[in-house]
Amino acid sequence: MSELINSSLRELSAALAAKKVSAVELAALFLDRIERLNPGLNAFIALDRDKTLAQAQAADETRRVGAGAPAISPLCGIPLAHKDIFCTRGWRTSCGSKMLENFVAPYDAHVVEKLAGAGMVMLGKLNMDEFAMGSSNESSYFGPVKNPWDISCVPGGSSGGSAAAIAARLTPAATGTDTGGSIRQPAALCGLTGLKPTYGAVSRYGMIAFASSLDQAGPMAKSAEDCALLLNAMAGFDARDSTSLERPAEDYTRDLDQPAALQGLRIGLPREFFGAGMDEDVRAAVEAALAEYRKLGATTVEVQLPNSGLSVPAYYVIAPAEASSNLSRFDGVRYGYRAPDYADLAEMYSRSRAQGFGAEVKRRILIGTYVLSHGYYDAYYLQAQKIRRLIAADFKAAFQQCDVIMGPTSPSVAFAFGAKSADPVQMYLSDIYTISTNLAGLPGMSLPCGFGRNNMPVGLQIIGNLFDEARMLNVAHKYQQVTDWHTRMPEGLK
Ligand code: GLN
């Protein structure tokens, strides 16, 4: 039974279908592990054993009643956990903030609804950087998450709880969100596979907004195959999100079993991603992965993304601008934290916000308000939007020459707590390879490709053209069929 903690979603699905294990037993297996190991990791910040087991019981019932019926999702009965940015009815949804410390969502996010509809069993809610702002999970009001590979190191952020929980095998899969790299960077730092879909492919309904033109939900798991199965259930049009894309449903697993699909694949290597700034241990692992791809029949071609150096500065104008607007709803009036003492309405607003938000969130609100203010709008916000367009055009040109782009996900392996938290710019540079993808709306993923300094995992990034998730997942899967990095788990957590 305990070997199931390392199983793929397909294996879990087969075990459930063959009645080798029940959904209740599976949920209990992971809940027991969470109870034992989470105190040392701080990945889960909300648990409710009774609710989880009730959901598992319902999944067992669905499988029993519908045995053999095609309508049963392969995911039925498989446990997962949600990043605490997703509204979950009847569960606290904190977004990692004191502001929402006591907020119980009255409805489910689209993603939560879809995965529950497929019969997945929710184990609990996962820690994250406050309002998804961060790259290390050190900005959570609920304390930092530890990296299971080395608890003196960060797991990455902002979906650090999701990454740590999967790496420690506290859950087989999790949801994450990626505004500038928050699925891919923690996946890289914790040795996992994570996918940020094309903007609009997954509904943002019920996902607490950070920067709405960049935010996108996606799956995090051990392998590309697992991510494909999860994306099948998550993606699709939703009228409640005005930027949700109306496209026919896709089967993201459709290419996985095709043999030799990498013959003729053209991999673009952006010169800008392989210059200075990347640590040598990361470079070595990424180069080795590219050599593996060549062996699989792919060819590599140098491409250029000349404006990619402007992605971090443009992002840190656009994302805070949108955040300052989105976070204005937290005013102590309707829901969320309200300061206990105030003289009048204005003071009630200001004290509630001053006490309810942490330092990084305040920094973003200040920057965002500044760049949108009269006199600075043209100088900063408008310029950043123009750069955004140029970055998208660079990718469009690059994809004339290649099918997918590859490079590092993060310039370094997981760093120690405190190493970057005193210097916001150093922290912001953690996402130097991931941010341009969000600015262009493109899908991106990270998969494990080896180990670097201190035996910490390294991630390979794959960037695809718009709507090319199925191909990316296949490209990742083929690599995972000939390597075993994605099956490794941290020593000492058995
Ligand atoms: N690290 C980036 C930031 O702090 C990206 C965060 C994210 O993708 N949610 O904004």
XYZ file of N, CA, C and O in Angstrom, residues 278-425:
592
model
N 22.991 32.456 -15.579
C 22.578 31.097 -15.225
C 23.733 30.413 -14.489
O 24.873 30.455 -14.955
N 23.451 29.779 -13.369
C 24.497 29.069 -12.629
C 25.019 27.892 -13.458
O 24.271 27.292 -14.235
N 26.305 27.575 -13.244
C 26.945 26.526 -14.053
C 26.318 25.151 -13.835
O 26.228 24.342 -14.756
N 25.874 24.866 -12.607
C 25.272 23.547 -12.359
C 23.941 23.409 -13.103
O 23.616 22.346 -13.641
N 23.210 24.508 -13.189
C 21.946 24.505 -13.935
C 22.242 24.324 -15.422
O 21.615 23.500 -16.111
N 23.239 25.059 -15.909
C 23.603 24.963 -17.328
C 23.957 23.515 -17.702
O 23.497 22.989 -18.719
N 24.755 22.873 -16.854
C 25.198 21.500 -17.163
C 23.998 20.560 -17.280
O 23.928 19.749 -18.216
N 23.061 20.678 -16.356
C 21.899 19.776 -16.390
C 21.025 20.060 -17.611
O 20.520 19.138 -18.262
N 20.846 21.336 -17.931
C 20.016 21.698 -19.092
C 20.689 21.219 -20.385
O 20.031 20.650 -21.269
N 22.007 21.411 -20.494
C 22.725 20.951 -21.696
C 22.602 19.434 -21.858
O 22.430 18.929 -22.960
N 22.692 18.723 -20.723
C 22.576 17.257 -20.794
C 21.182 16.850 -21.270
O 21.027 15.902 -22.046
N 20.177 17.591 -20.842
C 18.807 17.285 -21.276
C 18.676 17.544 -22.778
O 18.037 16.766 -23.510
N 19.294 18.601 -23.253
C 19.219 18.900 -24.690
C 19.912 17.800 -25.493
O 19.440 17.413 -26.578
N 21.009 17.279 -24.958
C 21.716 16.183 -25.642
C 20.789 14.964 -25.731
O 20.741 14.273 -26.755
N 20.046 14.727 -24.658
C 19.086 13.616 -24.640
C 18.016 13.826 -25.729
O 17.630 12.895 -26.433
N 17.556 15.051 -25.856
C 16.551 15.354 -26.889
C 17.103 15.124 -28.296
O 16.390 14.655 -29.188
N 18.381 15.470 -28.473
C 18.969 15.222 -29.807
C 18.998 13.722 -30.085
O 18.732 13.276 -31.190
N 19.296 12.948 -29.042
C 19.309 11.486 -29.205
C 17.920 10.971 -29.584
O 17.778 9.979 -30.284
N 16.899 11.671 -29.096
C 15.521 11.252 -29.395
C 15.071 11.691 -30.785
O 13.934 11.465 -31.175
N 15.963 12.363 -31.510
C 15.633 12.718 -32.891
C 15.323 14.190 -33.112
O 15.028 14.608 -34.235
N 15.375 14.995 -32.062
C 15.077 16.419 -32.222
C 16.314 17.154 -32.737
O 17.445 16.696 -32.569
N 16.085 18.300 -33.367
C 17.206 19.154 -33.748
C 17.093 20.456 -32.957
O 15.994 20.845 -32.542
N 18.221 21.110 -32.745
C 18.183 22.380 -32.016
C 18.625 23.514 -32.928
O 19.474 23.327 -33.800
N 18.011 24.649 -32.719
C 18.335 25.809 -33.544
C 18.371 27.038 -32.623
O 17.553 27.159 -31.700
N 19.341 27.911 -32.846
C 19.394 29.111 -32.008
C 18.316 30.095 -32.461
O 18.126 30.314 -33.651
N 17.595 30.637 -31.515
C 16.604 31.670 -31.835
C 16.905 32.894 -30.978
O 17.732 32.843 -30.072
N 16.223 33.982 -31.281
C 16.487 35.206 -30.523
C 15.206 35.775 -29.931
O 14.176 35.794 -30.583
N 15.326 36.214 -28.708
C 14.231 36.916 -28.038
C 14.823 38.241 -27.540
O 15.079 38.408 -26.350
N 15.067 39.164 -28.466
C 15.884 40.339 -28.139
C 15.332 41.208 -27.011
O 16.109 41.877 -26.332
N 14.034 41.158 -26.790
C 13.478 42.014 -25.732
C 13.308 41.296 -24.397
O 12.715 41.853 -23.467
N 13.818 40.066 -24.312
C 13.541 39.323 -23.083
C 14.197 39.958 -21.858
O 13.722 39.788 -20.742
N 15.264 40.717 -22.075
C 15.891 41.414 -20.943
C 14.975 42.454 -20.313
O 15.215 42.903 -19.183
N 13.944 42.836 -21.045
C 13.013 43.840 -20.514
C 11.809 43.213 -19.830
O 10.926 43.918 -19.338
N 11.777 41.871 -19.790
C 10.571 41.237 -19.267
C 10.391 41.479 -17.768
O 9.268 41.753 -17.322
N 11.469 41.381 -17.002
C 11.318 41.591 -15.553
C 10.884 43.041 -15.257
O 9.905 43.253 -14.532
N 11.562 44.054 -15.803
C 11.081 45.421 -15.553
C 9.643 45.672 -16.033
O 8.859 46.333 -15.328
N 9.278 45.132 -17.193
C 7.901 45.366 -17.676
C 6.889 44.692 -16.755
O 5.851 45.268 -16.405
N 7.236 43.464 -16.343
C 6.339 42.718 -15.447
C 6.151 43.466 -14.135
O 5.034 43.536 -13.607
N 7.253 44.026 -13.601
C 7.141 44.692 -12.297
C 6.556 46.100 -12.392
O 6.548 46.825 -11.415
N 6.058 46.457 -13.550
C 5.159 47.606 -13.681
C 3.721 47.090 -13.854
O 2.806 47.489 -13.137
N 3.568 46.145 -14.795
C 2.205 45.679 -15.128
C 1.570 44.889 -13.983
O 0.416 45.150 -13.612
N 2.313 43.937 -13.418
C 1.715 43.099 -12.361
C 1.325 43.928 -11.134
O 0.198 43.804 -10.646
N 2.209 44.798 -10.623
C 1.778 45.628 -9.486
C 0.626 46.572 -9.847
O -0.251 46.821 -9.015
N 0.606 47.089 -11.081
C -0.499 47.976 -11.474
C -1.822 47.224 -11.344
O -2.785 47.719 -10.733
N -1.869 46.023 -11.899
C -3.108 45.241 -11.824
C -3.404 44.817 -10.388
O -4.560 44.805 -9.955
N -2.357 44.507 -9.640
C -2.564 44.089 -8.243
C -3.128 45.241 -7.423
O -4.024 45.045 -6.587
N -2.639 46.451 -7.669
C -3.115 47.580 -6.858
C -4.608 47.787 -7.071
O -5.335 48.155 -6.153
N -5.063 47.516 -8.293
C -6.480 47.633 -8.582
C -7.251 46.439 -7.992
O -8.241 46.607 -7.280
N -6.772 45.229 -8.246
C -7.464 44.037 -7.740
C -7.568 44.015 -6.217
O -8.571 43.584 -5.664
N -6.519 44.460 -5.554
C -6.508 44.351 -4.095
C -7.229 45.511 -3.401
O -7.329 45.533 -2.172
N -7.762 46.434 -4.203
C -8.505 47.538 -3.580
C -9.806 47.035 -2.950
O -10.398 47.702 -2.112
N -10.232 45.831 -3.348
C -11.484 45.294 -2.782
C -11.326 44.911 -1.304
O -12.314 44.768 -0.601
N -10.106 44.725 -0.855
C -9.886 44.347 0.546
C -9.799 45.614 1.383
O -8.729 46.180 1.581
N -10.963 46.056 1.834
C -11.022 47.365 2.501
C -11.588 47.260 3.913
O -11.868 48.259 4.554
N -11.800 46.056 4.398
C -12.335 45.884 5.751
C -13.847 46.039 5.828
O -14.432 45.898 6.901
N -14.483 46.326 4.696
C -15.925 46.563 4.732
C -16.697 45.279 4.444
O -17.477 44.806 5.263
N -16.421 44.695 3.276
C -17.280 43.593 2.836
C -16.886 42.251 3.423
O -17.705 41.501 3.908
N -15.621 41.922 3.357
C -15.147 40.669 3.955
C -13.663 40.832 4.213
O -13.052 41.818 3.804
N -13.084 39.884 4.908
C -11.664 39.973 5.225
C -11.429 40.724 6.516
O -12.368 41.084 7.236
N -10.150 40.966 6.768
C -9.742 41.556 8.043
C -10.254 42.984 8.219
O -10.236 43.778 7.286
N -10.725 43.310 9.437
C -11.058 44.697 9.771
C -10.319 45.072 11.058
O -10.359 44.320 12.037
N -9.649 46.212 11.027
C -8.912 46.668 12.212
C -9.889 46.843 13.380
O -11.016 47.290 13.176
N -9.460 46.481 14.593
C -10.383 46.584 15.724
C -10.667 48.032 16.146
O -11.769 48.328 16.615
N -9.701 48.937 15.995
C -9.895 50.322 16.465
C -9.704 51.320 15.330
O -8.722 51.241 14.600
N -10.643 52.252 15.217
C -10.519 53.329 14.215
C -11.476 54.446 14.592
O -12.498 54.214 15.260
N -11.129 55.663 14.144
C -11.947 56.819 14.509
C -13.056 57.077 13.501
O -14.163 57.471 13.854
N -12.736 56.847 12.204
C -13.734 57.118 11.175
C -13.531 56.149 10.005
O -12.655 55.282 10.054
N -14.330 56.338 8.964
C -14.303 55.390 7.850
C -12.922 55.321 7.184
O -12.396 54.240 6.924
N -12.328 56.508 6.924
C -11.029 56.520 6.243
C -9.993 55.761 7.075
O -9.173 55.017 6.540
N -10.048 55.937 8.365
C -9.081 55.256 9.223
C -9.368 53.748 9.282
O -8.442 52.943 9.404
N -10.633 53.402 9.175
C -10.979 51.977 9.153
C -10.365 51.311 7.913
O -9.734 50.258 8.004
N -10.485 51.971 6.753
C -9.848 51.447 5.531
C -8.340 51.328 5.734
O -7.740 50.302 5.482
N -7.731 52.435 6.149
C -6.266 52.457 6.141
C -5.694 51.514 7.192
O -4.728 50.792 6.924
N -6.307 51.459 8.349
C -5.769 50.542 9.374
C -5.999 49.084 9.001
O -5.142 48.237 9.244
N -7.160 48.786 8.425
C -7.433 47.395 8.033
C -6.398 46.935 7.003
O -5.870 45.823 7.091
N -6.094 47.805 6.060
C -5.124 47.445 5.017
C -3.703 47.426 5.564
O -2.902 46.551 5.208
N -3.399 48.370 6.442
C -2.049 48.421 7.013
C -1.777 47.177 7.861
O -0.680 46.618 7.833
N -2.792 46.722 8.586
C -2.602 45.569 9.472
C -2.818 44.236 8.751
O -2.241 43.217 9.126
N -3.655 44.247 7.716
C -4.029 42.984 7.059
C -3.051 42.517 5.995
O -2.959 41.323 5.728
N -2.312 43.438 5.372
C -1.372 43.064 4.312
C 0.061 42.996 4.837
O 0.457 43.823 5.674
N 0.843 42.100 4.276
C 2.265 42.001 4.605
C 3.103 42.953 3.755
O 2.587 43.637 2.859
N 4.404 42.970 4.028
C 5.304 43.969 3.423
C 5.372 43.873 1.893
O 5.361 44.890 1.207
N 5.474 42.648 1.356
C 5.627 42.531 -0.099
C 4.358 42.999 -0.815
O 4.420 43.674 -1.845
N 3.209 42.663 -0.254
C 1.940 43.086 -0.860
C 1.840 44.610 -0.831
O 1.443 45.241 -1.821
N 2.236 45.207 0.263
C 2.201 46.679 0.347
C 3.140 47.308 -0.672
O 2.808 48.306 -1.317
N 4.325 46.699 -0.823
C 5.276 47.234 -1.809
C 4.639 47.228 -3.198
O 4.719 48.206 -3.943
N 3.966 46.137 -3.534
C 3.360 46.039 -4.873
C 2.228 47.056 -5.034
O 2.048 47.633 -6.103
N 1.430 47.234 -3.983
C 0.315 48.187 -4.077
C 0.868 49.596 -4.278
O 0.357 50.376 -5.099
N 1.950 49.903 -3.568
C 2.548 51.233 -3.717
C 3.105 51.433 -5.121
O 2.847 52.457 -5.768
N 3.845 50.441 -5.616
C 4.420 50.562 -6.966
C 3.292 50.697 -7.993
O 3.326 51.549 -8.886
N 2.291 49.842 -7.846
C 1.190 49.822 -8.816
C 0.418 51.129 -8.839
O 0.071 51.648 -9.909
N 0.171 51.669 -7.675
C -0.576 52.927 -7.598
C 0.247 54.052 -8.219
O -0.275 54.910 -8.940
N 1.544 53.990 -7.968
C 2.451 55.009 -8.505
C 2.484 54.976 -10.038
O 2.289 56.000 -10.692
N 2.677 53.786 -10.614
C 2.814 53.730 -12.084
C 1.506 54.004 -12.810
O 1.514 54.281 -14.010
N 0.394 53.941 -12.104
C -0.885 54.246 -12.749
C -1.307 55.689 -12.507
O -2.307 56.147 -13.059
N -0.552 56.400 -11.688
C -1.006 57.745 -11.315
C -0.750 58.752 -12.434
O 0.113 58.537 -13.296
N -1.528 59.810 -12.401
C -1.441 60.847 -13.424
C -0.007 61.352 -13.518
O 0.611 61.659 -12.518
N 0.525 61.423 -14.716
C 1.892 61.905 -14.868
C 2.893 60.769 -14.991
O 3.929 60.928 -15.624
N 2.601 59.614 -14.397
C 3.526 58.481 -14.484
C 2.973 57.363 -15.362
O 3.704 56.474 -15.777
N 1.684 57.425 -15.629
C 1.039 56.403 -16.450
C 1.759 56.271 -17.797
O 2.175 55.182 -18.198
N 1.951 57.396 -18.489
C 2.611 57.360 -19.799
C 4.053 56.899 -19.681
O 4.561 56.176 -20.532
N 4.709 57.363 -18.625
C 6.142 57.082 -18.490
C 6.403 55.620 -18.136
O 7.424 55.069 -18.540
N 5.524 54.997 -17.375
C 5.787 53.619 -16.928
C 4.791 52.610 -17.492
O 5.164 51.684 -18.193
N 3.531 52.789 -17.163
C 2.549 51.756 -17.502
C 2.426 51.562 -19.015
O 2.500 50.447 -19.534
N 2.293 52.670 -19.716
C 2.141 52.592 -21.168
C 3.391 52.003 -21.828
O 3.299 51.190 -22.752
N 4.554 52.421 -21.349
C 5.810 51.881 -21.879
C 5.874 50.370 -21.652
O 6.277 49.611 -22.532
N 5.482 49.963 -20.463
C 5.541 48.525 -20.139
C 4.602 47.736 -21.060
O 4.945 46.643 -21.515
N 3.445 48.313 -21.349
C 2.509 47.623 -22.250
C 3.098 47.499 -23.654
O 2.885 46.497 -24.344
N 3.826 48.516 -24.074
C 4.461 48.448 -25.402
C 5.540 47.364 -25.426
O 5.677 46.626 -26.404
N 6.307 47.291 -24.339
C 7.340 46.250 -24.252
C 6.682 44.867 -24.287
O 7.167 43.943 -24.930
N 5.561 44.783 -23.607
C 4.840 43.503 -23.589
C 4.517 43.051 -25.011
O 4.702 41.882 -25.369
N 4.056 43.990 -25.820
C 3.733 43.665 -27.208
C 4.986 43.210 -27.971
O 4.958 42.260 -28.749
N 6.110 43.903 -27.720
C 7.361 43.537 -28.408
C 7.809 42.124 -28.011
O 8.295 41.354 -28.843
N 7.649 41.804 -26.743
C 8.041 40.471 -26.262
C 7.188 39.394 -26.946
O 7.695 38.363 -27.394
N 5.893 39.656 -27.062
C 5.012 38.700 -27.746
C 5.437 38.551 -29.212
O 5.441 37.436 -29.762
N 5.821 39.671 -29.833
C 6.244 39.620 -31.246
C 7.545 38.828 -31.396
O 7.726 38.094 -32.374
N 8.446 38.947 -30.421
C 9.698 38.164 -30.460
C 9.401 36.672 -30.505
O 10.004 35.917 -31.266
N 8.461 36.254 -29.635
C 8.126 34.824 -29.593
C 7.497 34.388 -30.918
O 7.780 33.314 -31.435
N 6.650 35.255 -31.452
C 5.982 34.907 -32.705
C 7.029 34.662 -33.791
O 6.941 33.687 -34.550
N 8.034 35.527 -33.833
C 9.098 35.365 -34.832
C 9.889 34.093 -34.552
O 10.218 33.331 -35.468
N 10.188 33.844 -33.270
C 10.993 32.658 -32.927
C 10.266 31.378 -33.333
O 10.887 30.430 -33.827
N 8.948 31.365 -33.149
C 8.201 30.152 -33.478
C 8.055 29.927 -34.994
O 7.503 28.908 -35.420
N 8.561 30.849 -35.803
C 8.670 30.581 -37.243
C 9.799 29.572 -37.486
O 9.815 28.866 -38.481
N 10.761 29.559 -36.565
C 11.947 28.728 -36.769
C 11.944 27.440 -35.962
O 12.830 26.608 -36.129
N 11.038 27.322 -35.014
C 11.082 26.137 -34.150
C 9.680 25.764 -33.696
O 8.742 26.550 -33.841
N 9.572 24.554 -33.125
C 8.275 24.068 -32.645
C 8.086 24.341 -31.157
O 6.989 24.640 -30.710
N 9.145 24.159 -30.398
C 9.116 24.499 -28.973
C 10.418 25.221 -28.644
O 11.402 25.110 -29.377
N 10.382 25.946 -27.538
C 11.587 26.625 -27.058
C 12.004 25.932 -25.770
O 11.149 25.534 -24.973
N 13.310 25.782 -25.579
C 13.778 25.194 -24.306
C 14.865 26.045 -23.691
O 15.585 26.772 -24.373
N 14.965 25.903 -22.377
C 15.988 26.619 -21.628
C 15.848 26.269 -20.162
O 15.075 25.375 -19.802
N 16.564 26.983 -19.305
C 16.412 26.730 -17.872
C 15.079 27.303 -17.387
O 14.535 28.218 -17.996
N 14.559 26.760 -16.290
C 13.375 27.354 -15.670
C 13.798 28.454 -14.710
O 13.203 29.533 -14.662
N 14.843 28.166 -13.946
C 15.296 29.098 -12.914
C 16.816 29.233 -13.045
O 17.494 28.262 -13.395
N 17.356 30.410 -12.791
C 18.810 30.576 -12.936
C 19.628 29.794 -11.914
O 20.812 29.570 -12.119
N 18.997 29.375 -10.813
C 19.746 28.628 -9.789
C 18.867 27.531 -9.227
O 17.649 27.530 -9.415
N 19.498 26.605 -8.504
C 18.706 25.632 -7.742
C 18.161 26.348 -6.510
O 18.436 27.537 -6.292
N 17.405 25.640 -5.691
C 16.780 26.250 -4.502
C 17.835 26.913 -3.625
O 18.900 26.352 -3.380
N 17.518 28.126 -3.182
C 18.465 28.874 -2.348
C 18.040 28.822 -0.881
O 16.917 28.385 -0.561
N 18.937 29.252 -0.002
C 18.669 29.167 1.437
C 17.656 30.232 1.865
O 17.561 31.300 1.238
N 16.931 29.951 2.931
C 16.021 30.955 3.498
C 16.809 32.216 3.817
O 17.921 32.149 4.330
N 16.232 33.355 3.495
C 16.874 34.629 3.813
C 17.878 35.092 2.781
O 18.303 36.243 2.789
N 18.263 34.195 1.825
C 19.318 34.561 0.875
C 18.920 35.746 -0.003
O 19.769 36.539 -0.403
N 17.651 35.876 -0.322
C 17.230 36.942 -1.237
C 16.147 37.828 -0.654
O 15.750 38.805 -1.292
N 15.655 37.482 0.539
C 14.466 38.202 1.012
C 14.739 39.653 1.374
O 13.821 40.469 1.409
N 16.020 40.017 1.606
C 16.296 41.408 1.952
C 16.428 42.274 0.705
O 16.423 43.507 0.795
N 16.547 41.637 -0.462
C 16.780 42.394 -1.694
C 15.719 42.009 -2.732
O 15.870 41.022 -3.450
N 14.643 42.803 -2.806
C 13.551 42.440 -3.714
C 14.011 42.228 -5.154
O 13.514 41.316 -5.830
N 14.971 42.998 -5.625
C 15.376 42.859 -7.032
C 16.008 41.488 -7.273
O 15.721 40.824 -8.270
